[in-house]
mmCIF file of C-alpha atoms and ligand atoms in Angstrom:
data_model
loop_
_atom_site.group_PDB
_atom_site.id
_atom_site.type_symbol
_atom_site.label_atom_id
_atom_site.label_comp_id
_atom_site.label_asym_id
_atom_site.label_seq_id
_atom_site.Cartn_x
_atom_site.Cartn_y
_atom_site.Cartn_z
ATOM 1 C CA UNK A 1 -18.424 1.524 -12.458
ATOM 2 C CA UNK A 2 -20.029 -0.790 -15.029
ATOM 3 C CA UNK A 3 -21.076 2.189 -16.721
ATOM 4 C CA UNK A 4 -17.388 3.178 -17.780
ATOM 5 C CA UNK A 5 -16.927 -0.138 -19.325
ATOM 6 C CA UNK A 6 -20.611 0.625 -21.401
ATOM 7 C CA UNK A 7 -19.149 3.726 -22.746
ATOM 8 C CA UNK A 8 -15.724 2.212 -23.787
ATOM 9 C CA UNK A 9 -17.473 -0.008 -25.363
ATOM 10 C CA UNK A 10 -19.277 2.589 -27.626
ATOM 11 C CA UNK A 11 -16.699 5.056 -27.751
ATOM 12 C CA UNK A 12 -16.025 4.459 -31.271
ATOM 13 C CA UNK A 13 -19.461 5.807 -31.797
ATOM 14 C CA UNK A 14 -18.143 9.029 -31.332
ATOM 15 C CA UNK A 15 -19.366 10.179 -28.156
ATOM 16 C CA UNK A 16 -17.689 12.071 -25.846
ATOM 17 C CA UNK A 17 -20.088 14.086 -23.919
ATOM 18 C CA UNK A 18 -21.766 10.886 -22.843
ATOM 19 C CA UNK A 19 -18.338 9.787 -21.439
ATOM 20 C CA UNK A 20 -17.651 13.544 -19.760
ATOM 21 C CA UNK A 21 -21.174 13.417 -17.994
ATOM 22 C CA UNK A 22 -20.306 10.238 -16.050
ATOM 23 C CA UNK A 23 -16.267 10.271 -15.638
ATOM 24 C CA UNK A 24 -15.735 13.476 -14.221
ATOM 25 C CA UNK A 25 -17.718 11.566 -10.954
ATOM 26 C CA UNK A 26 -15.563 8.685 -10.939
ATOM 27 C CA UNK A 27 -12.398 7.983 -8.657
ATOM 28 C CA UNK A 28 -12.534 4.151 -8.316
ATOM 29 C CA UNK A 29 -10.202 1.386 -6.790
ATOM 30 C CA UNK A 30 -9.247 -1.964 -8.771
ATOM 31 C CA UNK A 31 -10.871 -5.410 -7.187
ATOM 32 C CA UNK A 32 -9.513 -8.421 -7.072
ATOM 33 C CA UNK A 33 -10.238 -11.292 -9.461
ATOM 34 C CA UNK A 34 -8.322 -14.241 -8.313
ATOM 35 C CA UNK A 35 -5.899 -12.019 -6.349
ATOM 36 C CA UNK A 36 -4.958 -9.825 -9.962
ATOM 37 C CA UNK A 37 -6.197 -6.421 -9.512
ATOM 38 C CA UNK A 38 -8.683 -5.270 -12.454
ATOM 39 C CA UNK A 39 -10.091 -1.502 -12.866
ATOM 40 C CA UNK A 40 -13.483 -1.153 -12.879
ATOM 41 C CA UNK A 41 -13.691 0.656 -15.999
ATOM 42 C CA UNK A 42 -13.369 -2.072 -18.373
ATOM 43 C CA UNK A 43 -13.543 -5.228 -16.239
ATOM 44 C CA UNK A 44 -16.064 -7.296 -13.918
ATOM 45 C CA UNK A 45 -16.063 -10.111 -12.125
ATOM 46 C CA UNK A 46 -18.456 -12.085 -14.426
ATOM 47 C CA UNK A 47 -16.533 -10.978 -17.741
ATOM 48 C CA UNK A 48 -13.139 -12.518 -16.145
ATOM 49 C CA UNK A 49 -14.913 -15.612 -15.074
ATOM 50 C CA UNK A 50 -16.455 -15.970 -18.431
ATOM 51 C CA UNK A 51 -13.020 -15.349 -19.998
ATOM 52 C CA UNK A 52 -11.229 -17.879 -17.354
ATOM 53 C CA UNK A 53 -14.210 -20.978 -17.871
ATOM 54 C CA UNK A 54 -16.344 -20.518 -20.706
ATOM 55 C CA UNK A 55 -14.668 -18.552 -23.388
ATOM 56 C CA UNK A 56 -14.233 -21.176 -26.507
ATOM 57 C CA UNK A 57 -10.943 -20.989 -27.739
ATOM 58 C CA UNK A 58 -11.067 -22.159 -31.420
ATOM 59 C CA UNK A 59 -8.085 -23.843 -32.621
ATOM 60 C CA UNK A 60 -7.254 -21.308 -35.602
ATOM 61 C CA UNK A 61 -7.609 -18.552 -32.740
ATOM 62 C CA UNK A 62 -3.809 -16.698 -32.545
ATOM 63 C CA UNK A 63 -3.519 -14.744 -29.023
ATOM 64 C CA UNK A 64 -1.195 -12.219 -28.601
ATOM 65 C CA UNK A 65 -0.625 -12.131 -24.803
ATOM 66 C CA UNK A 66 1.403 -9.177 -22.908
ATOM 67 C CA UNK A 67 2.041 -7.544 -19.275
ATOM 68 C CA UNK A 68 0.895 -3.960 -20.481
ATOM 69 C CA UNK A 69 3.120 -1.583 -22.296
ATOM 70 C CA UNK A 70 5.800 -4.730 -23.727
ATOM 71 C CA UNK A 71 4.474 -4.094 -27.487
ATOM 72 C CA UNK A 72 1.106 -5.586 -27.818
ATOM 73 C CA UNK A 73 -0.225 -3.215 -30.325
ATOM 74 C CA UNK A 74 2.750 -3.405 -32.501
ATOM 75 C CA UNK A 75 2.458 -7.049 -32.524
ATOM 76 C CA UNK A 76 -1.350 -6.333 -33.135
ATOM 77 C CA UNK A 77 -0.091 -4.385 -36.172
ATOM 78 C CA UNK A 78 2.634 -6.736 -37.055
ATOM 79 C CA UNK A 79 -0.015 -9.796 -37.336
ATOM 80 C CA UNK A 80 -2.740 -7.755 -39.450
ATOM 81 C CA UNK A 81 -0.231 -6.436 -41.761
ATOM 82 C CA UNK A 82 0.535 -10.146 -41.962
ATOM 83 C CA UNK A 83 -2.681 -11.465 -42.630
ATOM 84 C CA UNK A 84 -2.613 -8.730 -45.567
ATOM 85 C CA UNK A 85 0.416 -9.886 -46.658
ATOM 86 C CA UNK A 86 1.421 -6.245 -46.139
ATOM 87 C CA UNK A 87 -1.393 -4.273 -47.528
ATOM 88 C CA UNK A 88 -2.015 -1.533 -44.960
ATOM 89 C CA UNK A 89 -5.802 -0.711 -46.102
ATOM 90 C CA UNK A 90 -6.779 -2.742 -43.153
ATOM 91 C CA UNK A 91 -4.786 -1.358 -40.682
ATOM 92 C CA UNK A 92 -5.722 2.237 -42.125
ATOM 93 C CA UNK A 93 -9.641 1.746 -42.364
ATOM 94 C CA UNK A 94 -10.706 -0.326 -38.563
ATOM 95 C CA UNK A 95 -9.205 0.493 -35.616
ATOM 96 C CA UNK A 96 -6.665 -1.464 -34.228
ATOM 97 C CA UNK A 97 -9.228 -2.797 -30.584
ATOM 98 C CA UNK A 98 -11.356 -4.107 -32.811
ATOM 99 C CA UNK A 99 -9.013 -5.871 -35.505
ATOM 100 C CA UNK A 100 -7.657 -7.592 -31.775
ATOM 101 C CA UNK A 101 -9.766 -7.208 -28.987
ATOM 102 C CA UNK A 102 -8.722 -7.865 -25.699
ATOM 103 C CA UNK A 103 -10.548 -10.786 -24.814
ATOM 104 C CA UNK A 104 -11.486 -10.750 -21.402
ATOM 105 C CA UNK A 105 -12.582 -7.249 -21.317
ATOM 106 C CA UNK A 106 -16.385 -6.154 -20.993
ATOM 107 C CA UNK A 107 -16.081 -4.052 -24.171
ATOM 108 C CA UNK A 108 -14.121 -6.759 -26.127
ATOM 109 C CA UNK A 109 -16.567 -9.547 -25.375
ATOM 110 C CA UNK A 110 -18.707 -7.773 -27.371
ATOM 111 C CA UNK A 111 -16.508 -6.853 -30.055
ATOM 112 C CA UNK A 112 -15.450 -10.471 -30.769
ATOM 113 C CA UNK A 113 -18.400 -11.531 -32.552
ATOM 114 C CA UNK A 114 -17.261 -8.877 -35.431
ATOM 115 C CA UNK A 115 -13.643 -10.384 -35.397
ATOM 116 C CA UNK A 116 -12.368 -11.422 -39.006
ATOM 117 C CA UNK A 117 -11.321 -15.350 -38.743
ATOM 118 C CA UNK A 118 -9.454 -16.645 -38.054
ATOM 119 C CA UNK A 119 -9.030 -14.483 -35.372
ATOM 120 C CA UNK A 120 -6.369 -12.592 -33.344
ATOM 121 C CA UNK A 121 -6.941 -11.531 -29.936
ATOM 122 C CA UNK A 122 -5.458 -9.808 -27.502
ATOM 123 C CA UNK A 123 -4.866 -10.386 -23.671
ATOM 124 C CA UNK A 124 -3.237 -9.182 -20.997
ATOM 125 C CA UNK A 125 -3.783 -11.940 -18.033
ATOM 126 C CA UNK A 126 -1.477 -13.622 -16.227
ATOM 127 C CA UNK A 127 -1.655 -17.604 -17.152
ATOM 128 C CA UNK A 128 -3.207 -18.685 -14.313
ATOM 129 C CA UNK A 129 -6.125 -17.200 -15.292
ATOM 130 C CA UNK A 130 -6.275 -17.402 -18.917
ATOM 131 C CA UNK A 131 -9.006 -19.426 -21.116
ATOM 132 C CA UNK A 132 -9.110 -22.770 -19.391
ATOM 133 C CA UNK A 133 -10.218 -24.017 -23.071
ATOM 134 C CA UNK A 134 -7.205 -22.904 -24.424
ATOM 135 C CA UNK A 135 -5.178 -25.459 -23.062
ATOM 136 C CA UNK A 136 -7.026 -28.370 -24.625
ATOM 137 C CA UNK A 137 -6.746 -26.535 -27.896
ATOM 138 C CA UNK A 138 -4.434 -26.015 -30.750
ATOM 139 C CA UNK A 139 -4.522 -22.121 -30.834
ATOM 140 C CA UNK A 140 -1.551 -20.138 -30.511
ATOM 141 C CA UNK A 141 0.327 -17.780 -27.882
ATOM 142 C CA UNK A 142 2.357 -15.156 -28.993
ATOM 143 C CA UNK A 143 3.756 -14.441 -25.730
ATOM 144 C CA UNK A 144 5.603 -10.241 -25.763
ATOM 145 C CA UNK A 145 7.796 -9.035 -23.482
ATOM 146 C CA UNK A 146 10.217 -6.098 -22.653
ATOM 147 C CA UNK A 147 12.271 -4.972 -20.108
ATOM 148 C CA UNK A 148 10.545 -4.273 -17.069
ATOM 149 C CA UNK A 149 12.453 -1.092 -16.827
ATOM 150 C CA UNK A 150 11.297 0.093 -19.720
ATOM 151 C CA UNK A 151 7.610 -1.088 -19.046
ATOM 152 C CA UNK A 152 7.412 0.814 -15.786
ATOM 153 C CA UNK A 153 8.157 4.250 -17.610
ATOM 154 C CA UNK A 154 5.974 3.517 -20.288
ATOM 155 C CA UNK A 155 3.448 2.143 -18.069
ATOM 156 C CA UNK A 156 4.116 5.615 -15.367
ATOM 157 C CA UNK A 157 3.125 7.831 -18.499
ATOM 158 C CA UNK A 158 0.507 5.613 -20.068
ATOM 159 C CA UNK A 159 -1.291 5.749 -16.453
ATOM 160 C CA UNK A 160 -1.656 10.079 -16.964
ATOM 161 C CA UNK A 161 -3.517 10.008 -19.807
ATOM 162 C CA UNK A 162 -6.074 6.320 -19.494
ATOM 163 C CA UNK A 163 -8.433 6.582 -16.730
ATOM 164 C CA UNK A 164 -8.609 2.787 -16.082
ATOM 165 C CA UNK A 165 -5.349 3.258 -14.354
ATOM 166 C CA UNK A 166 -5.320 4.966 -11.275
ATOM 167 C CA UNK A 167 -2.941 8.047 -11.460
ATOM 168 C CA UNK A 168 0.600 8.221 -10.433
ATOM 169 C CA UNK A 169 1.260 10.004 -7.570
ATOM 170 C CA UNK A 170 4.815 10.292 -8.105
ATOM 171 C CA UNK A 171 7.218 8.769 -9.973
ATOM 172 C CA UNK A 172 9.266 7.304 -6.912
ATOM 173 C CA UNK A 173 5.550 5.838 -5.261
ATOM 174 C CA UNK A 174 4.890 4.640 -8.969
ATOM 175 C CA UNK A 175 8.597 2.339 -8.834
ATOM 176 C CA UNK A 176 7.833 1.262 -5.647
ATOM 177 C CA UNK A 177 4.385 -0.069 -6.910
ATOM 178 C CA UNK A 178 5.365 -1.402 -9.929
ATOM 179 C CA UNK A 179 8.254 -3.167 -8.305
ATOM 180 C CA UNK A 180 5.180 -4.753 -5.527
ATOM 181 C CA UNK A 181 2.941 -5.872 -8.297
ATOM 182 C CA UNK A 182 0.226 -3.196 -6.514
ATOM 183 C CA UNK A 183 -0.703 -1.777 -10.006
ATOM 184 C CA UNK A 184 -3.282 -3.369 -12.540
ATOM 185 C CA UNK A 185 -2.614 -7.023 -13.759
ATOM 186 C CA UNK A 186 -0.055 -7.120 -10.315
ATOM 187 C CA UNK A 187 3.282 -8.002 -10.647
ATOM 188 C CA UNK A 188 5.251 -8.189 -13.835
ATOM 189 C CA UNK A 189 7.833 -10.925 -12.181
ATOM 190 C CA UNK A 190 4.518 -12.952 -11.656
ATOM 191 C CA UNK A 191 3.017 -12.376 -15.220
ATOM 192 C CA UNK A 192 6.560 -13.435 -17.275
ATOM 193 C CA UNK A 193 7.157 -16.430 -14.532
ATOM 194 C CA UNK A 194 3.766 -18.196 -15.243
ATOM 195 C CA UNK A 195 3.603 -17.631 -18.879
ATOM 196 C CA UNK A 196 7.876 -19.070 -18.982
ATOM 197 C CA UNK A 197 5.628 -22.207 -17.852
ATOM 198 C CA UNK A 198 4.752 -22.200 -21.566
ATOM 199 C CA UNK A 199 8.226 -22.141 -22.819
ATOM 200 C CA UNK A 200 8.712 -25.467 -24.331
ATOM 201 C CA UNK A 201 5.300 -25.958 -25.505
ATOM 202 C CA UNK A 202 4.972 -25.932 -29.391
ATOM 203 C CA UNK A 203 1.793 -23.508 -30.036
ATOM 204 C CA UNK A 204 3.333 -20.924 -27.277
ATOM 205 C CA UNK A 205 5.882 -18.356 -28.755
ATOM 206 C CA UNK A 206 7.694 -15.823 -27.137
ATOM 207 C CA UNK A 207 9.565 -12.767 -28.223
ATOM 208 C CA UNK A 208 10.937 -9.736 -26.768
ATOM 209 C CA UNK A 209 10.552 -5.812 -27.951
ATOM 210 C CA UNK A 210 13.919 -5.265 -27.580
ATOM 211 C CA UNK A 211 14.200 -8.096 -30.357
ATOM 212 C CA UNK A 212 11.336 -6.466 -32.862
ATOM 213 C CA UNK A 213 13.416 -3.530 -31.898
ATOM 214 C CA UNK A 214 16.880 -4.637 -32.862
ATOM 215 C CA UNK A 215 15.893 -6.471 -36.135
ATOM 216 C CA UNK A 216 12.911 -6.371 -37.194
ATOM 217 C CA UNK A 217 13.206 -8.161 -40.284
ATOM 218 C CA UNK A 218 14.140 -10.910 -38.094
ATOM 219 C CA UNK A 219 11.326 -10.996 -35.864
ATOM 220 C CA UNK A 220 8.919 -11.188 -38.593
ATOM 221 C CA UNK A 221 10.281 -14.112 -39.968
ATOM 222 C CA UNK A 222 10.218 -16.032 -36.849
ATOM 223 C CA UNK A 223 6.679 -15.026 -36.307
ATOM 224 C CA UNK A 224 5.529 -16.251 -39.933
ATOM 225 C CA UNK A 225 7.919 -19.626 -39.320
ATOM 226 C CA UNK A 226 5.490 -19.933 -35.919
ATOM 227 C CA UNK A 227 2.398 -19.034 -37.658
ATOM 228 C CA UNK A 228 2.765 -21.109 -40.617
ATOM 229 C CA UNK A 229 2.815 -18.133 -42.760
ATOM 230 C CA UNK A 230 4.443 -18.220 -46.507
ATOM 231 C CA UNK A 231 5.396 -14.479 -47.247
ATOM 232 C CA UNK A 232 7.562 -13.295 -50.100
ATOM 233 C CA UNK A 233 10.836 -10.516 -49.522
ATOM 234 C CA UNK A 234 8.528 -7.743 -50.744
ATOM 235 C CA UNK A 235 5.581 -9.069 -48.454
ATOM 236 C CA UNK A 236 7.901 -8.817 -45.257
ATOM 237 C CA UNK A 237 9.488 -5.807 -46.605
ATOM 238 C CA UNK A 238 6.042 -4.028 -46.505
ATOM 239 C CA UNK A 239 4.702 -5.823 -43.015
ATOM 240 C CA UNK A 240 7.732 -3.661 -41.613
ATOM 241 C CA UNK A 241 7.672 -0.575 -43.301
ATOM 242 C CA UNK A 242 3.804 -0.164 -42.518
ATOM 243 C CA UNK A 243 4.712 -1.435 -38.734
ATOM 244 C CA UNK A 244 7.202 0.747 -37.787
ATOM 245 C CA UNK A 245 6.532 3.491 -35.085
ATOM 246 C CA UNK A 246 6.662 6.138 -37.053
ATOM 247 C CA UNK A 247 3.632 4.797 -39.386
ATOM 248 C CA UNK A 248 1.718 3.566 -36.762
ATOM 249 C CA UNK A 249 2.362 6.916 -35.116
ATOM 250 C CA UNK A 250 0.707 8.455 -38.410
ATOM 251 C CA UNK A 251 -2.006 6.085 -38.499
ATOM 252 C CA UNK A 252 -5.432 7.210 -36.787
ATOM 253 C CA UNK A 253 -6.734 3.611 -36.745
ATOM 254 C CA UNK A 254 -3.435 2.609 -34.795
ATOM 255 C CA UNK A 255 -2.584 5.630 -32.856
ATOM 256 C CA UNK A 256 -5.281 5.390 -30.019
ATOM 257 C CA UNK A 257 -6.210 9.332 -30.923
ATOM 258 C CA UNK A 258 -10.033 8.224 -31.901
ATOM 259 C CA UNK A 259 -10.265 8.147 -27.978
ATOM 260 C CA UNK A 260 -12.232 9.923 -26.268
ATOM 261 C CA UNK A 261 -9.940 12.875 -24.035
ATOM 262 C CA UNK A 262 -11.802 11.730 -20.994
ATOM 263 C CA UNK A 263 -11.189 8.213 -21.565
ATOM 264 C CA UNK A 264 -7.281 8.387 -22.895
ATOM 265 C CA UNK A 265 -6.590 12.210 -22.211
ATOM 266 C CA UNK A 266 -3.565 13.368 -25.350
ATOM 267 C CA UNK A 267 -2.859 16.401 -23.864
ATOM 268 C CA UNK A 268 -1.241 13.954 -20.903
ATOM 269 C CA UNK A 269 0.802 12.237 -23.445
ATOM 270 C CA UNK A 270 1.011 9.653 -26.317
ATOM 271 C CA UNK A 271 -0.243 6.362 -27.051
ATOM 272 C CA UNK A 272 2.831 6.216 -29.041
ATOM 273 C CA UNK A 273 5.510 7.899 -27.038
ATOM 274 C CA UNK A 274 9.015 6.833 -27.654
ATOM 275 C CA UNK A 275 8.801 3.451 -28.976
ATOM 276 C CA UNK A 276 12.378 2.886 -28.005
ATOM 277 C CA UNK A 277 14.616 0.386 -25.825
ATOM 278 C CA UNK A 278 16.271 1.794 -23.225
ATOM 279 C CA UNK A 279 14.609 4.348 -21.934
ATOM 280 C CA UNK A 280 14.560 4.150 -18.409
ATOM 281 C CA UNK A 281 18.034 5.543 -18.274
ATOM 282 C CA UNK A 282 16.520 8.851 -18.809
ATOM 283 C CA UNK A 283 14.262 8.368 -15.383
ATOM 284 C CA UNK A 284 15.929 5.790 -12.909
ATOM 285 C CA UNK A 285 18.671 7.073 -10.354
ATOM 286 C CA UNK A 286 21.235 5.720 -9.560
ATOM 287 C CA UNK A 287 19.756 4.509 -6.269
ATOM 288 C CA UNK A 288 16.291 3.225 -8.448
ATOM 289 C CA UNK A 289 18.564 1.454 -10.715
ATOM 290 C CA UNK A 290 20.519 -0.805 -8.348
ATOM 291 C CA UNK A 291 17.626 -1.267 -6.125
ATOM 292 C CA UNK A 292 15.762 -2.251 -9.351
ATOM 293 C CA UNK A 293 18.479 -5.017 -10.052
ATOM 294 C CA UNK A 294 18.545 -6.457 -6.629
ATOM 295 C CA UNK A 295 14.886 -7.334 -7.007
ATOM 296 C CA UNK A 296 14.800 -8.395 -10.531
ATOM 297 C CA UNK A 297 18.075 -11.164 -9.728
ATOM 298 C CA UNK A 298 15.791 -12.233 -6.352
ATOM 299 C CA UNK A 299 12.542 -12.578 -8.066
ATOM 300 C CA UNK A 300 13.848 -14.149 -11.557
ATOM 301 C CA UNK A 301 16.689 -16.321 -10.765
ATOM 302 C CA UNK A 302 13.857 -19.220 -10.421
ATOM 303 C CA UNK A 303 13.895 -18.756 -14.320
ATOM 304 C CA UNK A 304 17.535 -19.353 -15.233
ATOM 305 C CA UNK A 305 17.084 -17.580 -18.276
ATOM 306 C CA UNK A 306 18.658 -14.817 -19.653
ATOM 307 C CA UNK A 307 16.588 -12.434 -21.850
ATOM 308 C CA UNK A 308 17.162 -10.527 -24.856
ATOM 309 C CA UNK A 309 17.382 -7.014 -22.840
ATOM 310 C CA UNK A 310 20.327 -8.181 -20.605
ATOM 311 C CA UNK A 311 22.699 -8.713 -22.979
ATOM 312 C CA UNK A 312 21.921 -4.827 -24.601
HETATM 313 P P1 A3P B 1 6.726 3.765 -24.982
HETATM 314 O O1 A3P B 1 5.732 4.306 -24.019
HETATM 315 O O2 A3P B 1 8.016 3.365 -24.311
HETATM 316 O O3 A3P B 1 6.974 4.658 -26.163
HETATM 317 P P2 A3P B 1 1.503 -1.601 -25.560
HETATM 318 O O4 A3P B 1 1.029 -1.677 -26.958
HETATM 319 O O5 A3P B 1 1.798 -2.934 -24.950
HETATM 320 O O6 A3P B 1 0.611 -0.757 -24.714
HETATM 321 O O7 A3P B 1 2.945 -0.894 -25.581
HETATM 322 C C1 A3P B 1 3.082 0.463 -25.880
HETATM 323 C C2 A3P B 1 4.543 0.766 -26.042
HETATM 324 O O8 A3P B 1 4.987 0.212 -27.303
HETATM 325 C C3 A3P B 1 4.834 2.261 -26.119
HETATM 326 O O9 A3P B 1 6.157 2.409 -25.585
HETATM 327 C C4 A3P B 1 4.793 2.505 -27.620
HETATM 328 O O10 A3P B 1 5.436 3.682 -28.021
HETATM 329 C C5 A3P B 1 5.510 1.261 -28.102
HETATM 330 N N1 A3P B 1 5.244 0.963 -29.519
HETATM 331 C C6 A3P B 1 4.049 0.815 -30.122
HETATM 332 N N2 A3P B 1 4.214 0.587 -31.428
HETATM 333 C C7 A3P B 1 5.544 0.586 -31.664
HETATM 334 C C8 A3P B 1 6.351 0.426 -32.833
HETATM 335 N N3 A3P B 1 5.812 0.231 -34.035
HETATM 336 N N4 A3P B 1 7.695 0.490 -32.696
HETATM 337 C C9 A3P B 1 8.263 0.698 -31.489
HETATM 338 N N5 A3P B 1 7.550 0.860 -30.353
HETATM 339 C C10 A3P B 1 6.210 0.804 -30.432
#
């Protein structure tokens, strides 16, 4: 299993026969780091417990944390285009994993050292497990989320074509999974109810897709307000024409189609698929849908919040 995590790690390099000779004899299961299931592929125990205790958050660090599939690589694109201050050479010359790496992976622990400062990384763990350094540090959350409806179709078609995921049986045994946290990183309902922890604190931001989605104009100008960022109108106006889906879509370095087929197969599907809000009306029954909403009032009425999504 370590080996899959080697050859993400180099698959930039170009390389897929190295990744065909050892994938086609994997079929894996995820372990357990701290009760959050992890995939073999790009994860180990040590790399989690180096990210958890002795990863050094600096305090000009930015991280852009998500429950897969809510936006993180257009917020990944959003925040280079805004260290550019909307020059897209960046964005169109080094891939987007290594502009942001994802911190507590095997492959990204690596890639860090190469990270332009100050840096922006990535992560997907739930908070109970994230850099304990961070917390005694002035660095940044961006905190994304989406609808969880949305997430679960994304996340049902993202887990075709990426063979960290294990693949979906069926789309009724992949709801029912989703809706029990038994899928990588567990539950969403967990992930959004730790991070809320965050809420008030004043270097943790959160946003929603469904807000980038509405007005993006908007959203960018919160995010330079958090960042301390100082953009002109023409700045912004090119941060979101060189962010939108259909330019990411376009661009090779942002598109996830450098990827290896056996690693991310395209003829599954699309990094960038829809890129819209709302989707899941076009998969959930009736039946899905109401069951859906009877979980999602038990599990977040601890919150009292009311997100973005709802009121759409
Ligand atoms: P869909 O599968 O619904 O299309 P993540 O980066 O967290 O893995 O999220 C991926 C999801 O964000 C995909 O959703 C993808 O299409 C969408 N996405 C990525 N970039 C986007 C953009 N610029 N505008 C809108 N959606 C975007």
């Amino acid at each position: 299993m370590q080996v899959k995590g080697r050859l993400w790690n180099l698959f930039f390099l170009f390389s897929p026969e190295i990744f065909r000779l050892h994938l086609k004899e994997m079929s894996f299961e995820y372990f357990k780091y701290k009760g959050v299931n992890f995939s073999p592929g790009s994860y180990s125990e040590e790399a989690l417990s180096f990210a958890e205790n002795e990863f050094e958050v600096l305090d000009d660090d930015v991280y852009i944390v998500t429950y897969p599939k809510s936006g993180t690589n257009w917020m990944i694109e959003i925040l280079s285009l805004l260290r550019t201050k909307g020059d897209p050479t960046w964005c169109n010359s080094l891939p987007i994993w290594l502009r942001s790496p994802w911190y507590e992976t095997i492959e990204g622990q690596s890639q860090i050292k190469d990270v332009v400062t100050p840096r922006v990384l990535t992560s997907h763990l739930p908070c109970h497990i994230f850099a304990k350094s961070f917390f005694t540090s002035e660095a940044k959350i961006i905190y994304v989320m989406r609808n969880p409806k949305d997430i679960l179709v994304s996340l049902f078609h993202f887990s075709k074509m990426l063979s960290l995921y294990k693949y979906p049986k069926s789309f009724a045994e992949f709801f029912e999974d989703f809706l029990q946290g038994n899928v990588l990183y567990n539950s969403w309902f967990d992930h959004v109810k730790g991070w809320m922890q965050m809420k008030q604190n004043s270097n943790f931001f959160f946003i929603t897709y469904e807000e980038l989605y509405k007005d993006l104009h908007k959203s960018v100008i919160k995010i330079c307000e958090f960042l301390g960022k100082d953009l002109d109108d023409s700045q912004i106006d090119l941060v979101i024409k060189h962010s939108s889906f259909n330019a990411m879509k376009e661009n090779k370095m942002s598109n996830y189609s450098l990827i290896p087929q056996d690693f991310m197969d395209q003829t599954k599907g699309s990094f960038m698929r829809k890129g819209i809000a709302g989707d899941w009306k076009n998969h959930f029954t009736v039946a899905q849908n109401e069951y859906f909403d009877a979980v999602y009032k038990e599990q977040m009425k601890e919150l009292k919040m009311t997100f973005f999504w709802e009121q759409l």
